[in-house]
Tab-separated table of C-alpha atoms in Angstrom:
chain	number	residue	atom	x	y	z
A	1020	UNK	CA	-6.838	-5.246	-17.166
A	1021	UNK	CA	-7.649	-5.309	-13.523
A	1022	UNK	CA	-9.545	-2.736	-11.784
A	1023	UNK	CA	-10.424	-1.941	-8.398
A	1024	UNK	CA	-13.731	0.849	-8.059
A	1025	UNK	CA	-14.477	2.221	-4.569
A	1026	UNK	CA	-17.096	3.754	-3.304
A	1027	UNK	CA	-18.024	6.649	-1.815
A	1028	UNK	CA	-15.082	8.864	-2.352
A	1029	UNK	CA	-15.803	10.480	1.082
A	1030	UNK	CA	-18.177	9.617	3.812
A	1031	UNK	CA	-18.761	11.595	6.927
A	1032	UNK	CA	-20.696	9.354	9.598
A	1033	UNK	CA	-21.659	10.539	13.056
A	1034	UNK	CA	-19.925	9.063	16.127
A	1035	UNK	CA	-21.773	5.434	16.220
A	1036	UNK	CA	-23.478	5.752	13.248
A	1037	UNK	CA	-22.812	2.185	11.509
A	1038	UNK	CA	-22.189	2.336	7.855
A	1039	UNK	CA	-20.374	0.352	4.949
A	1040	UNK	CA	-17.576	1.130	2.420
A	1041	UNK	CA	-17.358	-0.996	-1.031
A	1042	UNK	CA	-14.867	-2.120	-3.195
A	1043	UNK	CA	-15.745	-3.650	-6.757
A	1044	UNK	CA	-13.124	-5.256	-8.898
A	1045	UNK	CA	-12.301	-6.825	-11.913
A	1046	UNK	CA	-9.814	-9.793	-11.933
A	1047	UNK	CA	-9.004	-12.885	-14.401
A	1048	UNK	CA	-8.722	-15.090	-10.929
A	1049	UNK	CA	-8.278	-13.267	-7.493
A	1050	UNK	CA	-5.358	-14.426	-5.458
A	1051	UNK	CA	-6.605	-11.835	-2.504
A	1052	UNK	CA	-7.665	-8.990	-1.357
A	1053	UNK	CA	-6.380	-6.547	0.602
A	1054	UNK	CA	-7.638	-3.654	3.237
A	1055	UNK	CA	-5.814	-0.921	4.665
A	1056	UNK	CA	-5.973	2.323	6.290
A	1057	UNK	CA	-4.072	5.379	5.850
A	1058	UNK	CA	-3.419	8.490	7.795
A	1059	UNK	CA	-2.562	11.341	6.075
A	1060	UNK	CA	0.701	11.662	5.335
A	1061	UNK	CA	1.224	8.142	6.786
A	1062	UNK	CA	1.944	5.085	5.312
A	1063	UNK	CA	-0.500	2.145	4.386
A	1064	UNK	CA	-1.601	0.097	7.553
A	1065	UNK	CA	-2.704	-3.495	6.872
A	1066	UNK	CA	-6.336	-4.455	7.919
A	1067	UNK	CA	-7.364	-7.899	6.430
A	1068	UNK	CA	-6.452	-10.464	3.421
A	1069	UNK	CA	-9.489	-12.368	2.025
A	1070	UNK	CA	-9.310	-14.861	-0.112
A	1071	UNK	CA	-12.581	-16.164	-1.256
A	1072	UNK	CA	-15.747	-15.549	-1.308
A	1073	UNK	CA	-18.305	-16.212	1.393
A	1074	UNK	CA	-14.737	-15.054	3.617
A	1075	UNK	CA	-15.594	-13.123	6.053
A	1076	UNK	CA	-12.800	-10.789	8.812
A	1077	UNK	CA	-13.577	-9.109	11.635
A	1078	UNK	CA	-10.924	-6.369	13.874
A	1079	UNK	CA	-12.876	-4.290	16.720
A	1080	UNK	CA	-15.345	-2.284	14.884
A	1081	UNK	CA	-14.116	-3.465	11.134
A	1082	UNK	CA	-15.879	-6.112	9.300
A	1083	UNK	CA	-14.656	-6.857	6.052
A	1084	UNK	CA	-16.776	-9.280	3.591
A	1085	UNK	CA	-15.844	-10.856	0.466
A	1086	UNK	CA	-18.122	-12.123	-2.817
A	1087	UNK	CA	-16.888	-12.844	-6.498
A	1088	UNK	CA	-17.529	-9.310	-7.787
A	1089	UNK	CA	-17.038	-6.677	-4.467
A	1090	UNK	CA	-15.632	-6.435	-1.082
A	1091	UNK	CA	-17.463	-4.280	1.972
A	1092	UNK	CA	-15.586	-3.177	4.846
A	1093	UNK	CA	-18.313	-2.482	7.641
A	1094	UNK	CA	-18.309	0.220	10.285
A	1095	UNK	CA	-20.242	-0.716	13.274
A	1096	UNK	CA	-20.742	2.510	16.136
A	1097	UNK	CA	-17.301	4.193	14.464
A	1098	UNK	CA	-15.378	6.411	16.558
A	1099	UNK	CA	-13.388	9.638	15.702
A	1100	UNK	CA	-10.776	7.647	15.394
A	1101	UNK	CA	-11.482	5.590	12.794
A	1102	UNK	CA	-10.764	8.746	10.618
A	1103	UNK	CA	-9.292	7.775	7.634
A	1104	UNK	CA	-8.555	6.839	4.112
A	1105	UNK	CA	-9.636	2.925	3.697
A	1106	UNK	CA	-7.263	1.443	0.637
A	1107	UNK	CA	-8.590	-1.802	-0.884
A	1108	UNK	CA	-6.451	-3.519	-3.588
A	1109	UNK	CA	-6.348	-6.937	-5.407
A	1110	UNK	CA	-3.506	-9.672	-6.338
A	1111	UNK	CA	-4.533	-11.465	-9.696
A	1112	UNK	CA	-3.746	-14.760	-10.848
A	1113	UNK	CA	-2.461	-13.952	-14.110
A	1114	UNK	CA	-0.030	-11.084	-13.046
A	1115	UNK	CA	2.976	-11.118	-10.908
A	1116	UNK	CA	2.005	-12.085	-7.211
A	1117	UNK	CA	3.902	-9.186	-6.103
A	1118	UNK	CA	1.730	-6.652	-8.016
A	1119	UNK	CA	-1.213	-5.240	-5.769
A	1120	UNK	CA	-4.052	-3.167	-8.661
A	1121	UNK	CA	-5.192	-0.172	-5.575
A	1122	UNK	CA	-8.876	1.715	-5.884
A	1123	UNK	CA	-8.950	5.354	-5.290
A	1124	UNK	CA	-9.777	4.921	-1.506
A	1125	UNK	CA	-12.933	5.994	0.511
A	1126	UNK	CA	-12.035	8.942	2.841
A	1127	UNK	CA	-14.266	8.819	6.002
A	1128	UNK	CA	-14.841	11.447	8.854
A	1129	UNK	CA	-15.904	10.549	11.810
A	1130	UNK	CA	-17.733	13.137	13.798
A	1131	UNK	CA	-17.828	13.219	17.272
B	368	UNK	CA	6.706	-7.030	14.571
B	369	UNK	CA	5.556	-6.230	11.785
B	370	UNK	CA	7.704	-2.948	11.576
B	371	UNK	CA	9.097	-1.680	8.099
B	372	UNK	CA	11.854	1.471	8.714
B	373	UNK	CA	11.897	4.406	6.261
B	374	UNK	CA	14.563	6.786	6.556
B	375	UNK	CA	14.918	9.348	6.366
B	376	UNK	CA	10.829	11.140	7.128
B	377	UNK	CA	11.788	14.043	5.419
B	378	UNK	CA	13.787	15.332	2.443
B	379	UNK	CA	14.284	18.152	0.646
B	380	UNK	CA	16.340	17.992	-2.553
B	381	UNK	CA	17.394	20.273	-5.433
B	382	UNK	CA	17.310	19.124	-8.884
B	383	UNK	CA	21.112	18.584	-8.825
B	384	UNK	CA	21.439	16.347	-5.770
B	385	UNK	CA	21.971	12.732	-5.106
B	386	UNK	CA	20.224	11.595	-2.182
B	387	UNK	CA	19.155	8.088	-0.915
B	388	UNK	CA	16.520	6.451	0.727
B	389	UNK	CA	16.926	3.728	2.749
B	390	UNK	CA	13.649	0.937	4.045
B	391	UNK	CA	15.007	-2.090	6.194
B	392	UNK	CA	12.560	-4.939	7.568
B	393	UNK	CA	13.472	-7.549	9.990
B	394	UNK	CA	10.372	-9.906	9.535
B	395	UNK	CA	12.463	-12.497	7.074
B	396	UNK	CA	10.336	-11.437	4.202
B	397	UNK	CA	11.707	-11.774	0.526
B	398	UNK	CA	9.542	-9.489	-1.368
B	399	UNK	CA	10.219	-6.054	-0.985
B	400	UNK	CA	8.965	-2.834	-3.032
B	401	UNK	CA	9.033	0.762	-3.465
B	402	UNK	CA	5.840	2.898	-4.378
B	403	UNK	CA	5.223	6.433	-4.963
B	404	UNK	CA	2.212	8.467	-3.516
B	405	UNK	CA	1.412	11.538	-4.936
B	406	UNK	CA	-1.733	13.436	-2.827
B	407	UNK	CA	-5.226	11.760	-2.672
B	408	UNK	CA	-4.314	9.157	-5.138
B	409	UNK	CA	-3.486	5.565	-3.983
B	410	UNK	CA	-0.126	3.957	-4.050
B	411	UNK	CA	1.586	3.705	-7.278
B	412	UNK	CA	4.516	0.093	-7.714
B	413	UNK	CA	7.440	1.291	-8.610
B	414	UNK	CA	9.865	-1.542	-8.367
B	415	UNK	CA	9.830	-5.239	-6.568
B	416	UNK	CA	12.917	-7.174	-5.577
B	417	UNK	CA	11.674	-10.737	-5.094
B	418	UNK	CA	14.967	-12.962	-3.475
B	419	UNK	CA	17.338	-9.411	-3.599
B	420	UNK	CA	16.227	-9.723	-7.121
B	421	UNK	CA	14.718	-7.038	-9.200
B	422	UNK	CA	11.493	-8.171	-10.443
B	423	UNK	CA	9.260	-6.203	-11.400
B	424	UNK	CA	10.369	-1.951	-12.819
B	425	UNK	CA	6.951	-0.083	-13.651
B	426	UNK	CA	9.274	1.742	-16.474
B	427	UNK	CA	10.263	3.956	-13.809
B	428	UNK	CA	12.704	6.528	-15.272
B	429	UNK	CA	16.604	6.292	-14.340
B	430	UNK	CA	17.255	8.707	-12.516
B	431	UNK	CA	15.330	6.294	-9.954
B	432	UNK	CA	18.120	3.878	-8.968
B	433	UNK	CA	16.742	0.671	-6.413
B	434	UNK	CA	19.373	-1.536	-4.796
B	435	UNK	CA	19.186	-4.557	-2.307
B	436	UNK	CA	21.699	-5.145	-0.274
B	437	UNK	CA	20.502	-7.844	1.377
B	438	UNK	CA	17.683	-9.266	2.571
B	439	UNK	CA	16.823	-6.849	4.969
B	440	UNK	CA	17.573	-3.690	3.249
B	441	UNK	CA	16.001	-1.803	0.527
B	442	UNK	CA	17.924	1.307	-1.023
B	443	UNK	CA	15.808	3.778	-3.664
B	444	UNK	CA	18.632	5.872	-4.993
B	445	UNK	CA	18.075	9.764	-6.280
B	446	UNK	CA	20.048	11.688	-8.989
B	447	UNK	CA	18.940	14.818	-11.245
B	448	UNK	CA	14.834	14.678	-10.192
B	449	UNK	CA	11.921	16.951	-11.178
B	450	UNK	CA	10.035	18.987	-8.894
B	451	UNK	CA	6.874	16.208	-10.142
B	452	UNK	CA	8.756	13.720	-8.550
B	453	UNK	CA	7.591	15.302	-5.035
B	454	UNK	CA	5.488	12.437	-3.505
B	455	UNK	CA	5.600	9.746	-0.445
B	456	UNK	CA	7.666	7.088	-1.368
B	457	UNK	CA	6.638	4.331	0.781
B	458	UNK	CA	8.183	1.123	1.180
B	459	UNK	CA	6.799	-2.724	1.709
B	460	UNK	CA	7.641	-6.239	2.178
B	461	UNK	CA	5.623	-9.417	2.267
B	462	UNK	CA	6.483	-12.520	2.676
B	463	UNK	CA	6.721	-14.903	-0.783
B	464	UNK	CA	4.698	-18.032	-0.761
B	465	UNK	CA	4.403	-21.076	-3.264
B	466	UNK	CA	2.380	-20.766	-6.195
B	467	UNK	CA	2.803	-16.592	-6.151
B	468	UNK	CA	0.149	-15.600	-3.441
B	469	UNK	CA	2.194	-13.389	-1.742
B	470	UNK	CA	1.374	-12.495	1.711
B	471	UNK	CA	-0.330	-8.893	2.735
B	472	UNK	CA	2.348	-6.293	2.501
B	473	UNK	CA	3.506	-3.943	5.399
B	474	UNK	CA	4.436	-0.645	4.624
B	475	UNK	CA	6.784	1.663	6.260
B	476	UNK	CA	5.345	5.380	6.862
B	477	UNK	CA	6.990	6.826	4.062
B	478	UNK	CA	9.533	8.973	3.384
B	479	UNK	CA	8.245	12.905	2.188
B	480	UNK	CA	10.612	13.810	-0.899
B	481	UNK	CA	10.205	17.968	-2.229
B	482	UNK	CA	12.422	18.249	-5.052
B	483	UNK	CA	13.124	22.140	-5.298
């Protein structure tokens, strides 16, 4: 069965104080990987698809890294803004390519 | 644009009602799916139409009814729910490629459903 673990549940940074969020899963054969973001009481935004490991995505102050057992999404000088839940989920091989397995989510607080 | 449309934001229902709820997408994708959010948890699939197709039903009970029109429009019909059934239903497309590896799915911002 797949499984997607992240960690921490809930992470308050300071304004600019860098930090990382991880995402551990267990898939027969990883089709991709998916970050998003969510406001509360707002839908899912997309972040970044990787694929493989060594793959590597950057978006303003999100980095997201890939290798064959975890995923990190790093925070470099966050802002208030970046306030959020951060979703990661996985597409397997052996299941439907429509089905995304989602982890719990990391809430982070951003203080000014 | 990578806009998906949920309407309507709100709803309030009693336990007799029919309502619907109604996700369109103009980005020519062919997947589309409906998932239910209950508070602090993560998206739950509840249904994928693959081609206006269903695909995939997470043995979602009946009185959930999913349509689609056409490739543009998504329908998640109501009838005789449970005040449990309160959640964000949120809806998604992505865009089908060969050998299954779908494309990242966009989701719309949800539609909030109180069943009273």
């Amino acid at each position: 069965e797949d499984q997607v673990t992240q960690s921490p549940e809930a992470l308050r940074l300071q304004e600019g104080e860098s930090s990382s969020l991880n995402c551990s899963y267990t898939v027969s054969g990883l089709r991709g990987l998916f970050w998003y973001r969510q406001d509360p009481g707002k839908g899912p935004e997309f972040l970044f698809t990787l694929y493989s490991a060594g793959e590597e995505k950057e978006k303003e102050r999100l980095k997201a890294t890939l290798t064959k057992k975890e995923s990190f999404l790093h925070i470099t000088a966050p802002k208030p803004e970046d306030s959020a839940t951060y979703l990661c989920a996985v597409q397997a091989f052996k299941t439907s390519g429509s089905r995304l397995t989602f982890g719990e989510g990391t809430q982070l607080t951003v203080n000014p | 644009d990578t806009e998906v449309t949920q309407t309507p934001k709100h709803l309030v229902m009693g336990m007799t009602n029919k309502k619907s709820l109604k996700c369109e997408q103009h980005m020519g994708h062919r997947a589309m799916y409906w998932y239910k959010q209950k508070a602090k948890k993560p998206p739950e699939l509840m249904f994928v139409y693959s081609y206006e197709k269903l695909s995939i039903n997470e043995s979602v009970p009946s009185r959930f009814s999913p349509e689609c029109p056409n490739s543009s429009l998504l329908n998640l019909h109501l009838h005789a729910l449970q005040p449990e059934d309160s959640a964000l239903y949120l809806c998604a497309s992505s865009q089908m490629r060969l050998m299954g590896r779908n494309t990242e799915a966009f989701f719309g911002q949800g539609t909030r459903l109180t069943v009273v």
